[in-house]
Amino acid sequence: MVNAVEKTNEDVPGRGILVFFQINFIVHSLSKGFGKKGQDMSEYFNVADIFGENVFNDSVMQARLPKKVYKKMREIIENGAELDLATADVVAHEMKEWAIEKGATHFTHWFQPLTGVTAEKHDSFITAPMATGKVLMSFSGKELIKGEPDASSFPSGGLRATFEARGYTAWDCTSPAFVRQDAAGATLCIPTAFCSYTGEALDQKTPLLRSMEAISEQSLRLLHLFGNTTSKKVTPSVGPEQEYFIVDRKKYLQRKDLIFTGRTLFGAMPPKGQEMDDHYFGAIRERIAAYMKDVNKELWKLGVSAKTQHNEVAPAQHEIAPIYAECNIAVDNNHLIMETLKKVAGRHGLQCLLHEKPFAGVNGSGKHNNWSLTTDDGINLLDPGVTPHENIQFLLVLTCILKAVDTHASLLRASAADVGNDHRLGANEAPPAILSVFLGEQLGDVIAQLISTGMATHSLKGGMLETGVKTLPDFRKDATDRNRTSPFAFTGNKFEFRMAGSQDSVAQSNVVLNTIVAEAFSEACDILEKAEDFNAAVHDLIKQYAVEHQRIVFNGNGYSDEWVQEAAERGLPNIKSMVDAIPAYTAEDSIKAFEKFNVFTKTELESRVEIEYETYAKTINIETKAMIDIAGKQIIPSVIKFTTALANSINSVKAACDADVSVQVDLLKEVSSLLAETKAALKKLGEVDAVGSAMEEGRSRAVFYRDEVKAAMDALRSPVDKLEMMVDKDMWPMPSYGDLIFEV
Ligand code: ADP
Ligand code: MG
């Protein structure tokens, strides 16, 4: 058996340079005259024609709303002005008319409770039949701005015990409504926040919007200090890159582990894994290409700017990335991307796996969160310019971010904690569970100058890239190479947070990022606003932050054992599991930062911590039950059939002649002994799970599942994977890893 070398996309140099732009391809193909006479053009389309056609976006509002109402809406979206019922009524009416033209029969408040997925309750537009026997289609401002789903069945982490079960959804008019067309017909989806009766956030969106207000306010304070009086708002720009696996749906349906848990709980490695790197950026297979084309089309109609796509490192693994957008829209769009990836796969006889680690021993999936800060007049606060050493405002922003990440490293780590992500972070693949910041040569050098002399006098420049081939152009290189092993890397004019898991919402990561950077900005402004000599004070502060937080900067190989050692010496936290990451949410300095900017109250944080522990234990409990089911009902019976056939064959051979049957006998003995090991491990797993299930919800139960139950799961998997390599393939009850990842 050959074990595939675990390798992640981060390992591969130059990733991102050769991106496959399908938009260009399609537009290009069209202009090159696809669809000559008689050819069916229905499968080709012009992106510009369909882009955003199902979105109630700015141009639709401008075209359909009375001028005054449109102006009012812009005022509300841009500057947070109060929404009155009269305005809401007009918007609701136009939104309904528009949606009905798109075939919509229902509307739904679309929200993100703490279940990890989006939720919706559909209401049709019809009102009571009239005396004429006909129905009216109506949608009021009240229905647009407020919904009342029963909150009692959504996770609230104890908030429910103290407060009423009633929950409200509130229209987030900053994220445009859209019409979704699927088997259920067409539905008008209205992005909403979800709160309890007393206003506690029960979702991902509410704290995200609160954190966006905080970062905007503190960034403006900082900009004002540097003489900027024109910018009115600062928004985090976010571009999440989504990784996923695609497998054949028929094979998927034969794997109960994938169905119930999203990952394989058993499975021996195929002879070939990802060691040849031949899948990464490889030509996309026809079946997958057709699927991607459909995914893009659906997303473009929803106004999601799906931009790049390529094969990832692992066989059957792919990536899709949109063009970055305002933080909360980017998070909503990422949910749409995940939903669309899953939905469209079904139409192609495929199944999309979003789990962080569907296959042990094969690269897992993450979601890189690209993050920067942009003013309403288009200035990127993270743009260093050509000579960063002279860009004092940038250096202050940068050193504040270093301070924020260093001070709240554990919290940022916790924001990426998710049960599936435990298989990636700090386990056996990148990025490590240690937070550090990659600055690259140019900025690293500027910071080093600041630390050693207190002055940065020059910036390194990128040289020319010379290929040595006359017909290829020579061009100027970036001043800094990439580093794929860093969990928080500066990439030119943004930071890329690479810890988030593929199926998790990136809302939490952005809530934390926005809040901790707002805190650092605010502390810097508190000092600088009082300074008599601003220039001297800002200079001193940049140096102070660079010196105090230099330990978080690491430009080397984040995968190496030396780094783990060095990070420990630097005092950087290395938090390997979700269970150990969770407490960071309620650490004193986290509560202080969140409460200061009204992002979370202490009570909300405590409730989230409870939900995370519950989620952890429940997820592993489901995995355990799935393992017990599969081992007991499928694997053991199959192995018994195999041993019976083998024993019968030994007897037949013996009866026919006196040939040597020692090979068969040895195999029978070996298989029987593994079968006995399997049976014992299955019994043990049942016992520990029973103990875990009986425990009260909370931290100790989660710790028990991590330490005791997971070990028992591993003990069951081990003999089963060995058996898979010995038992007749025709008798094995489910498709193998090889069948799943190489035969799509
Ligand atoms: P990579 O080479 O890192 O794989 P991709 O092109 O796959 O790059 O993804 C980069 C993501 O970063 C895209 O979503 C892109 O829109 C986003 N992005 C680019 N510039 C910024 C920025 N200034 N702020 C936030 N996100 C950005
Ligand atoms: Mg990418």
mmCIF file of N, CA and C in Angstrom, residues 48-159:
data_model
loop_
_atom_site.group_PDB
_atom_site.id
_atom_site.type_symbol
_atom_site.label_atom_id
_atom_site.label_comp_id
_atom_site.label_asym_id
_atom_site.label_seq_id
_atom_site.Cartn_x
_atom_site.Cartn_y
_atom_site.Cartn_z
ATOM 1 N N ALA A 48 -22.555 39.282 -19.749
ATOM 2 C CA ALA A 48 -23.073 40.622 -19.447
ATOM 3 C C ALA A 48 -24.597 40.657 -19.490
ATOM 4 N N ASP A 49 -25.190 39.794 -20.345
ATOM 5 C CA ASP A 49 -26.652 39.778 -20.446
ATOM 6 C C ASP A 49 -27.328 39.184 -19.215
ATOM 7 N N ILE A 50 -26.677 38.189 -18.636
ATOM 8 C CA ILE A 50 -27.354 37.504 -17.525
ATOM 9 C C ILE A 50 -26.889 37.981 -16.160
ATOM 10 N N PHE A 51 -25.743 38.643 -16.098
ATOM 11 C CA PHE A 51 -25.178 38.972 -14.790
ATOM 12 C C PHE A 51 -26.155 39.810 -13.949
ATOM 13 N N GLY A 52 -26.480 39.314 -12.806
ATOM 14 C CA GLY A 52 -27.347 40.043 -11.865
ATOM 15 C C GLY A 52 -28.804 40.094 -12.271
ATOM 16 N N GLU A 53 -29.212 39.278 -13.250
ATOM 17 C CA GLU A 53 -30.598 39.399 -13.727
ATOM 18 C C GLU A 53 -31.620 39.024 -12.656
ATOM 19 N N ASN A 54 -31.199 38.253 -11.662
ATOM 20 C CA ASN A 54 -32.139 37.867 -10.606
ATOM 21 C C ASN A 54 -31.901 38.624 -9.297
ATOM 22 N N VAL A 55 -31.286 39.783 -9.404
ATOM 23 C CA VAL A 55 -30.970 40.547 -8.191
ATOM 24 C C VAL A 55 -31.702 41.881 -8.202
ATOM 25 N N PHE A 56 -32.293 42.205 -7.071
ATOM 26 C CA PHE A 56 -32.944 43.510 -6.922
ATOM 27 C C PHE A 56 -31.842 44.497 -6.525
ATOM 28 N N ASN A 57 -31.012 44.829 -7.501
ATOM 29 C CA ASN A 57 -29.817 45.612 -7.202
ATOM 30 C C ASN A 57 -30.052 47.100 -7.437
ATOM 31 N N ASP A 58 -28.967 47.834 -7.367
ATOM 32 C CA ASP A 58 -29.090 49.287 -7.464
ATOM 33 C C ASP A 58 -29.756 49.731 -8.765
ATOM 34 N N SER A 59 -29.363 49.128 -9.898
ATOM 35 C CA SER A 59 -29.944 49.615 -11.156
ATOM 36 C C SER A 59 -31.437 49.281 -11.249
ATOM 37 N N VAL A 60 -31.836 48.121 -10.696
ATOM 38 C CA VAL A 60 -33.270 47.788 -10.691
ATOM 39 C C VAL A 60 -34.010 48.803 -9.817
ATOM 40 N N MET A 61 -33.433 49.095 -8.660
ATOM 41 C CA MET A 61 -34.100 50.055 -7.763
ATOM 42 C C MET A 61 -34.218 51.414 -8.436
ATOM 43 N N GLN A 62 -33.136 51.817 -9.089
ATOM 44 C CA GLN A 62 -33.140 53.122 -9.742
ATOM 45 C C GLN A 62 -34.201 53.178 -10.837
ATOM 46 N N ALA A 63 -34.307 52.071 -11.562
ATOM 47 C CA ALA A 63 -35.269 52.048 -12.668
ATOM 48 C C ALA A 63 -36.713 51.977 -12.167
ATOM 49 N N ARG A 64 -36.945 51.299 -11.056
ATOM 50 C CA ARG A 64 -38.323 51.013 -10.668
ATOM 51 C C ARG A 64 -38.885 51.885 -9.552
ATOM 52 N N LEU A 65 -38.011 52.395 -8.704
ATOM 53 C CA LEU A 65 -38.536 53.157 -7.559
ATOM 54 C C LEU A 65 -38.729 54.623 -7.928
ATOM 55 N N PRO A 66 -39.752 55.269 -7.344
ATOM 56 C CA PRO A 66 -39.864 56.715 -7.539
ATOM 57 C C PRO A 66 -38.556 57.380 -7.066
ATOM 58 N N LYS A 67 -38.177 58.470 -7.746
ATOM 59 C CA LYS A 67 -36.876 59.113 -7.467
ATOM 60 C C LYS A 67 -36.625 59.340 -5.983
ATOM 61 N N LYS A 68 -37.664 59.859 -5.304
ATOM 62 C CA LYS A 68 -37.496 60.220 -3.891
ATOM 63 C C LYS A 68 -37.216 58.974 -3.039
ATOM 64 N N VAL A 69 -37.943 57.922 -3.355
ATOM 65 C CA VAL A 69 -37.783 56.685 -2.584
ATOM 66 C C VAL A 69 -36.405 56.075 -2.865
ATOM 67 N N TYR A 70 -35.990 56.125 -4.125
ATOM 68 C CA TYR A 70 -34.665 55.599 -4.480
ATOM 69 C C TYR A 70 -33.578 56.337 -3.704
ATOM 70 N N LYS A 71 -33.707 57.683 -3.673
ATOM 71 C CA LYS A 71 -32.707 58.500 -2.957
ATOM 72 C C LYS A 71 -32.664 58.134 -1.484
ATOM 73 N N LYS A 72 -33.837 57.935 -0.940
ATOM 74 C CA LYS A 72 -33.950 57.567 0.474
ATOM 75 C C LYS A 72 -33.250 56.221 0.728
ATOM 76 N N MET A 73 -33.480 55.279 -0.180
ATOM 77 C CA MET A 73 -32.866 53.954 -0.017
ATOM 78 C C MET A 73 -31.343 54.041 -0.068
ATOM 79 N N ARG A 74 -30.842 54.879 -0.985
ATOM 80 C CA ARG A 74 -29.380 55.038 -1.084
ATOM 81 C C ARG A 74 -28.834 55.606 0.222
ATOM 82 N N GLU A 75 -29.571 56.562 0.756
ATOM 83 C CA GLU A 75 -29.186 57.205 1.998
ATOM 84 C C GLU A 75 -29.117 56.166 3.137
ATOM 85 N N ILE A 76 -30.117 55.277 3.130
ATOM 86 C CA ILE A 76 -30.164 54.238 4.173
ATOM 87 C C ILE A 76 -29.009 53.256 3.983
ATOM 88 N N ILE A 77 -28.804 52.809 2.737
ATOM 89 C CA ILE A 77 -27.760 51.810 2.468
ATOM 90 C C ILE A 77 -26.376 52.391 2.733
ATOM 91 N N GLU A 78 -26.161 53.630 2.277
ATOM 92 C CA GLU A 78 -24.815 54.194 2.406
ATOM 93 C C GLU A 78 -24.519 54.744 3.786
ATOM 94 N N ASN A 79 -25.495 55.442 4.366
ATOM 95 C CA ASN A 79 -25.184 56.128 5.624
ATOM 96 C C ASN A 79 -25.997 55.655 6.813
ATOM 97 N N GLY A 80 -26.729 54.574 6.637
ATOM 98 C CA GLY A 80 -27.468 54.016 7.769
ATOM 99 C C GLY A 80 -28.615 54.890 8.243
ATOM 100 N N ALA A 81 -29.221 55.681 7.340
ATOM 101 C CA ALA A 81 -30.372 56.500 7.749
ATOM 102 C C ALA A 81 -31.535 55.591 8.151
ATOM 103 N N GLU A 82 -32.461 56.129 8.931
ATOM 104 C CA GLU A 82 -33.595 55.337 9.444
ATOM 105 C C GLU A 82 -34.570 54.973 8.322
ATOM 106 N N LEU A 83 -35.056 53.753 8.361
ATOM 107 C CA LEU A 83 -36.025 53.316 7.352
ATOM 108 C C LEU A 83 -37.442 53.509 7.903
ATOM 109 N N ASP A 84 -38.280 54.252 7.164
ATOM 110 C CA ASP A 84 -39.652 54.435 7.638
ATOM 111 C C ASP A 84 -40.582 53.483 6.882
ATOM 112 N N LEU A 85 -41.759 53.238 7.471
ATOM 113 C CA LEU A 85 -42.666 52.243 6.912
ATOM 114 C C LEU A 85 -43.191 52.628 5.523
ATOM 115 N N ALA A 86 -43.372 53.939 5.309
ATOM 116 C CA ALA A 86 -43.880 54.385 4.012
ATOM 117 C C ALA A 86 -42.894 54.005 2.904
ATOM 118 N N THR A 87 -41.596 54.246 3.154
ATOM 119 C CA THR A 87 -40.569 53.883 2.170
ATOM 120 C C THR A 87 -40.574 52.368 1.975
ATOM 121 N N ALA A 88 -40.607 51.640 3.088
ATOM 122 C CA ALA A 88 -40.582 50.173 3.009
ATOM 123 C C ALA A 88 -41.759 49.652 2.191
ATOM 124 N N ASP A 89 -42.926 50.280 2.346
ATOM 125 C CA ASP A 89 -44.111 49.841 1.594
ATOM 126 C C ASP A 89 -43.897 49.970 0.090
ATOM 127 N N VAL A 90 -43.345 51.112 -0.312
ATOM 128 C CA VAL A 90 -43.115 51.324 -1.749
ATOM 129 C C VAL A 90 -42.085 50.314 -2.272
ATOM 130 N N VAL A 91 -41.007 50.141 -1.526
ATOM 131 C CA VAL A 91 -39.958 49.206 -1.971
ATOM 132 C C VAL A 91 -40.537 47.791 -2.041
ATOM 133 N N ALA A 92 -41.291 47.409 -1.010
ATOM 134 C CA ALA A 92 -41.852 46.051 -0.975
ATOM 135 C C ALA A 92 -42.729 45.812 -2.201
ATOM 136 N N HIS A 93 -43.568 46.782 -2.519
ATOM 137 C CA HIS A 93 -44.458 46.624 -3.659
ATOM 138 C C HIS A 93 -43.652 46.411 -4.947
ATOM 139 N N GLU A 94 -42.661 47.267 -5.159
ATOM 140 C CA GLU A 94 -41.865 47.159 -6.399
ATOM 141 C C GLU A 94 -41.066 45.859 -6.427
ATOM 142 N N MET A 95 -40.568 45.486 -5.274
ATOM 143 C CA MET A 95 -39.781 44.255 -5.184
ATOM 144 C C MET A 95 -40.656 43.057 -5.556
ATOM 145 N N LYS A 96 -41.890 43.064 -5.056
ATOM 146 C CA LYS A 96 -42.829 41.972 -5.337
ATOM 147 C C LYS A 96 -43.167 41.933 -6.841
ATOM 148 N N GLU A 97 -43.476 43.126 -7.410
ATOM 149 C CA GLU A 97 -43.820 43.163 -8.839
ATOM 150 C C GLU A 97 -42.670 42.605 -9.679
ATOM 151 N N TRP A 98 -41.472 43.049 -9.327
ATOM 152 C CA TRP A 98 -40.268 42.611 -10.043
ATOM 153 C C TRP A 98 -40.093 41.097 -9.896
ATOM 154 N N ALA A 99 -40.272 40.611 -8.650
ATOM 155 C CA ALA A 99 -40.062 39.185 -8.391
ATOM 156 C C ALA A 99 -41.107 38.342 -9.144
ATOM 157 N N ILE A 100 -42.352 38.834 -9.190
ATOM 158 C CA ILE A 100 -43.410 38.085 -9.877
ATOM 159 C C ILE A 100 -43.095 37.986 -11.375
ATOM 160 N N GLU A 101 -42.524 39.067 -11.915
ATOM 161 C CA GLU A 101 -42.100 39.022 -13.329
ATOM 162 C C GLU A 101 -41.062 37.916 -13.553
ATOM 163 N N LYS A 102 -40.316 37.607 -12.522
ATOM 164 C CA LYS A 102 -39.289 36.533 -12.621
ATOM 165 C C LYS A 102 -39.899 35.174 -12.271
ATOM 166 N N GLY A 103 -41.198 35.156 -12.061
ATOM 167 C CA GLY A 103 -41.862 33.882 -11.777
ATOM 168 C C GLY A 103 -42.007 33.562 -10.300
ATOM 169 N N ALA A 104 -41.675 34.517 -9.430
ATOM 170 C CA ALA A 104 -41.716 34.212 -7.994
ATOM 171 C C ALA A 104 -43.146 34.047 -7.493
ATOM 172 N N THR A 105 -43.338 33.043 -6.669
ATOM 173 C CA THR A 105 -44.640 32.816 -6.046
ATOM 174 C C THR A 105 -44.550 33.058 -4.540
ATOM 175 N N HIS A 106 -43.320 32.936 -4.012
ATOM 176 C CA HIS A 106 -43.115 33.017 -2.569
ATOM 177 C C HIS A 106 -42.027 34.041 -2.240
ATOM 178 N N PHE A 107 -42.025 34.464 -1.003
ATOM 179 C CA PHE A 107 -40.874 35.243 -0.513
ATOM 180 C C PHE A 107 -40.377 34.573 0.761
ATOM 181 N N THR A 108 -39.130 34.817 1.071
ATOM 182 C CA THR A 108 -38.596 34.285 2.321
ATOM 183 C C THR A 108 -37.575 35.240 2.913
ATOM 184 N N HIS A 109 -37.570 35.328 4.229
ATOM 185 C CA HIS A 109 -36.465 36.001 4.908
ATOM 186 C C HIS A 109 -35.354 34.965 5.005
ATOM 187 N N TRP A 110 -34.214 35.319 4.444
ATOM 188 C CA TRP A 110 -33.091 34.375 4.312
ATOM 189 C C TRP A 110 -32.067 34.768 5.381
ATOM 190 N N PHE A 111 -31.808 33.873 6.327
ATOM 191 C CA PHE A 111 -30.926 34.278 7.429
ATOM 192 C C PHE A 111 -29.927 33.190 7.790
ATOM 193 N N GLN A 112 -29.011 33.553 8.681
ATOM 194 C CA GLN A 112 -27.888 32.663 9.011
ATOM 195 C C GLN A 112 -27.828 32.367 10.499
ATOM 196 N N PRO A 113 -28.697 31.448 10.975
ATOM 197 C CA PRO A 113 -28.664 31.102 12.397
ATOM 198 C C PRO A 113 -27.360 30.361 12.714
ATOM 199 N N LEU A 114 -27.178 30.009 13.981
ATOM 200 C CA LEU A 114 -25.895 29.405 14.355
ATOM 201 C C LEU A 114 -25.870 27.894 14.112
ATOM 202 N N THR A 115 -26.517 27.465 13.054
ATOM 203 C CA THR A 115 -26.504 26.055 12.679
ATOM 204 C C THR A 115 -25.407 25.799 11.664
ATOM 205 N N GLY A 116 -24.785 26.867 11.156
ATOM 206 C CA GLY A 116 -23.746 26.703 10.143
ATOM 207 C C GLY A 116 -24.291 26.816 8.727
ATOM 208 N N VAL A 117 -25.593 26.688 8.570
ATOM 209 C CA VAL A 117 -26.176 26.836 7.229
ATOM 210 C C VAL A 117 -27.225 27.945 7.252
ATOM 211 N N THR A 118 -27.720 28.292 6.073
ATOM 212 C CA THR A 118 -28.724 29.354 6.039
ATOM 213 C C THR A 118 -30.105 28.755 6.325
ATOM 214 N N ALA A 119 -31.037 29.609 6.717
ATOM 215 C CA ALA A 119 -32.379 29.127 7.018
ATOM 216 C C ALA A 119 -33.384 30.015 6.305
ATOM 217 N N GLU A 120 -34.560 29.483 6.062
ATOM 218 C CA GLU A 120 -35.587 30.255 5.370
ATOM 219 C C GLU A 120 -36.954 29.655 5.655
ATOM 220 N N LYS A 121 -37.957 30.524 5.718
ATOM 221 C CA LYS A 121 -39.327 30.048 5.866
ATOM 222 C C LYS A 121 -40.107 30.733 4.747
ATOM 223 N N HIS A 122 -40.736 29.940 3.910
ATOM 224 C CA HIS A 122 -41.362 30.510 2.716
ATOM 225 C C HIS A 122 -42.821 30.907 2.962
ATOM 226 N N ASP A 123 -43.179 32.082 2.481
ATOM 227 C CA ASP A 123 -44.572 32.518 2.505
ATOM 228 C C ASP A 123 -44.956 32.861 1.081
ATOM 229 N N SER A 124 -46.148 32.497 0.692
ATOM 230 C CA SER A 124 -46.521 32.875 -0.670
ATOM 231 C C SER A 124 -47.051 34.307 -0.658
ATOM 232 N N PHE A 125 -47.046 34.930 -1.817
ATOM 233 C CA PHE A 125 -47.516 36.317 -1.911
ATOM 234 C C PHE A 125 -49.045 36.413 -1.854
ATOM 235 N N ILE A 126 -49.732 35.245 -1.947
ATOM 236 C CA ILE A 126 -51.189 35.352 -2.100
ATOM 237 C C ILE A 126 -51.875 35.804 -0.811
ATOM 238 N N THR A 127 -52.895 36.601 -0.987
ATOM 239 C CA THR A 127 -53.739 36.958 0.162
ATOM 240 C C THR A 127 -55.094 36.261 -0.039
ATOM 241 N N ALA A 128 -55.909 36.293 1.005
ATOM 242 C CA ALA A 128 -57.163 35.534 1.002
ATOM 243 C C ALA A 128 -57.948 35.731 -0.290
ATOM 244 N N PRO A 129 -58.475 34.634 -0.814
ATOM 245 C CA PRO A 129 -59.239 34.754 -2.047
ATOM 246 C C PRO A 129 -60.372 35.771 -1.898
ATOM 247 N N MET A 130 -60.584 36.542 -2.916
ATOM 248 C CA MET A 130 -61.650 37.557 -2.907
ATOM 249 C C MET A 130 -62.989 36.892 -3.213
ATOM 250 N N ALA A 131 -64.018 37.670 -3.059
ATOM 251 C CA ALA A 131 -65.359 37.147 -3.351
ATOM 252 C C ALA A 131 -65.434 36.637 -4.783
ATOM 253 N N THR A 132 -64.578 37.223 -5.645
ATOM 254 C CA THR A 132 -64.582 36.829 -7.054
ATOM 255 C C THR A 132 -63.978 35.440 -7.251
ATOM 256 N N GLY A 133 -63.372 34.941 -6.216
ATOM 257 C CA GLY A 133 -62.715 33.644 -6.352
ATOM 258 C C GLY A 133 -61.281 33.767 -6.844
ATOM 259 N N LYS A 134 -60.815 34.997 -7.012
ATOM 260 C CA LYS A 134 -59.437 35.195 -7.479
ATOM 261 C C LYS A 134 -58.538 35.529 -6.288
ATOM 262 N N VAL A 135 -57.224 35.396 -6.472
ATOM 263 C CA VAL A 135 -56.333 35.775 -5.370
ATOM 264 C C VAL A 135 -55.596 37.060 -5.709
ATOM 265 N N LEU A 136 -55.165 37.732 -4.659
ATOM 266 C CA LEU A 136 -54.341 38.925 -4.835
ATOM 267 C C LEU A 136 -52.919 38.591 -4.415
ATOM 268 N N MET A 137 -51.984 39.206 -5.076
ATOM 269 C CA MET A 137 -50.590 39.002 -4.681
ATOM 270 C C MET A 137 -50.162 40.254 -3.935
ATOM 271 N N SER A 138 -49.783 40.093 -2.665
ATOM 272 C CA SER A 138 -49.403 41.300 -1.940
ATOM 273 C C SER A 138 -48.137 41.076 -1.115
ATOM 274 N N PHE A 139 -47.475 42.158 -0.829
ATOM 275 C CA PHE A 139 -46.250 42.106 -0.029
ATOM 276 C C PHE A 139 -46.071 43.494 0.579
ATOM 277 N N SER A 140 -46.162 43.584 1.888
ATOM 278 C CA SER A 140 -46.141 44.909 2.515
ATOM 279 C C SER A 140 -44.752 45.270 3.029
ATOM 280 N N GLY A 141 -44.588 46.536 3.336
ATOM 281 C CA GLY A 141 -43.335 47.008 3.922
ATOM 282 C C GLY A 141 -43.048 46.286 5.222
ATOM 283 N N LYS A 142 -44.093 46.026 5.978
ATOM 284 C CA LYS A 142 -43.925 45.342 7.262
ATOM 285 C C LYS A 142 -43.364 43.931 7.047
ATOM 286 N N GLU A 143 -43.912 43.259 6.024
ATOM 287 C CA GLU A 143 -43.422 41.905 5.738
ATOM 288 C C GLU A 143 -41.979 41.919 5.234
ATOM 289 N N LEU A 144 -41.647 43.021 4.541
ATOM 290 C CA LEU A 144 -40.281 43.128 4.031
ATOM 291 C C LEU A 144 -39.287 43.314 5.177
ATOM 292 N N ILE A 145 -39.624 44.201 6.111
ATOM 293 C CA ILE A 145 -38.598 44.547 7.110
ATOM 294 C C ILE A 145 -38.577 43.634 8.324
ATOM 295 N N LYS A 146 -39.675 42.940 8.592
ATOM 296 C CA LYS A 146 -39.677 42.137 9.818
ATOM 297 C C LYS A 146 -40.322 40.777 9.613
ATOM 298 N N GLY A 147 -39.664 39.746 10.094
ATOM 299 C CA GLY A 147 -40.254 38.410 10.083
ATOM 300 C C GLY A 147 -40.233 37.880 11.504
ATOM 301 N N GLU A 148 -41.051 36.879 11.774
ATOM 302 C CA GLU A 148 -41.090 36.342 13.136
ATOM 303 C C GLU A 148 -41.014 34.823 13.146
ATOM 304 N N PRO A 149 -39.865 34.270 12.713
ATOM 305 C CA PRO A 149 -39.776 32.813 12.804
ATOM 306 C C PRO A 149 -39.674 32.424 14.277
ATOM 307 N N ASP A 150 -40.205 31.293 14.635
ATOM 308 C CA ASP A 150 -40.086 30.817 16.003
ATOM 309 C C ASP A 150 -38.610 30.496 16.251
ATOM 310 N N ALA A 151 -38.031 31.166 17.230
ATOM 311 C CA ALA A 151 -36.591 30.997 17.451
ATOM 312 C C ALA A 151 -36.277 29.764 18.274
ATOM 313 N N SER A 152 -37.305 29.096 18.800
ATOM 314 C CA SER A 152 -37.026 28.076 19.808
ATOM 315 C C SER A 152 -36.283 26.860 19.271
ATOM 316 N N SER A 153 -36.325 26.635 17.960
ATOM 317 C CA SER A 153 -35.621 25.467 17.454
ATOM 318 C C SER A 153 -34.253 25.791 16.880
ATOM 319 N N PHE A 154 -33.815 27.017 17.020
ATOM 320 C CA PHE A 154 -32.470 27.370 16.566
ATOM 321 C C PHE A 154 -31.550 27.451 17.776
ATOM 322 N N PRO A 155 -30.257 27.138 17.578
ATOM 323 C CA PRO A 155 -29.343 27.188 18.719
ATOM 324 C C PRO A 155 -29.283 28.586 19.322
ATOM 325 N N SER A 156 -29.389 28.663 20.639
ATOM 326 C CA SER A 156 -29.288 29.963 21.278
ATOM 327 C C SER A 156 -28.320 29.928 22.451
ATOM 328 N N GLY A 157 -27.787 28.737 22.729
ATOM 329 C CA GLY A 157 -26.786 28.645 23.788
ATOM 330 C C GLY A 157 -27.236 29.209 25.112
ATOM 331 N N GLY A 158 -28.461 28.896 25.510
ATOM 332 C CA GLY A 158 -28.904 29.307 26.844
ATOM 333 C C GLY A 158 -29.640 30.624 26.846
ATOM 334 N N LEU A 159 -29.552 31.404 25.763
ATOM 335 C CA LEU A 159 -30.286 32.682 25.734
ATOM 336 C C LEU A 159 -31.778 32.428 25.876
#
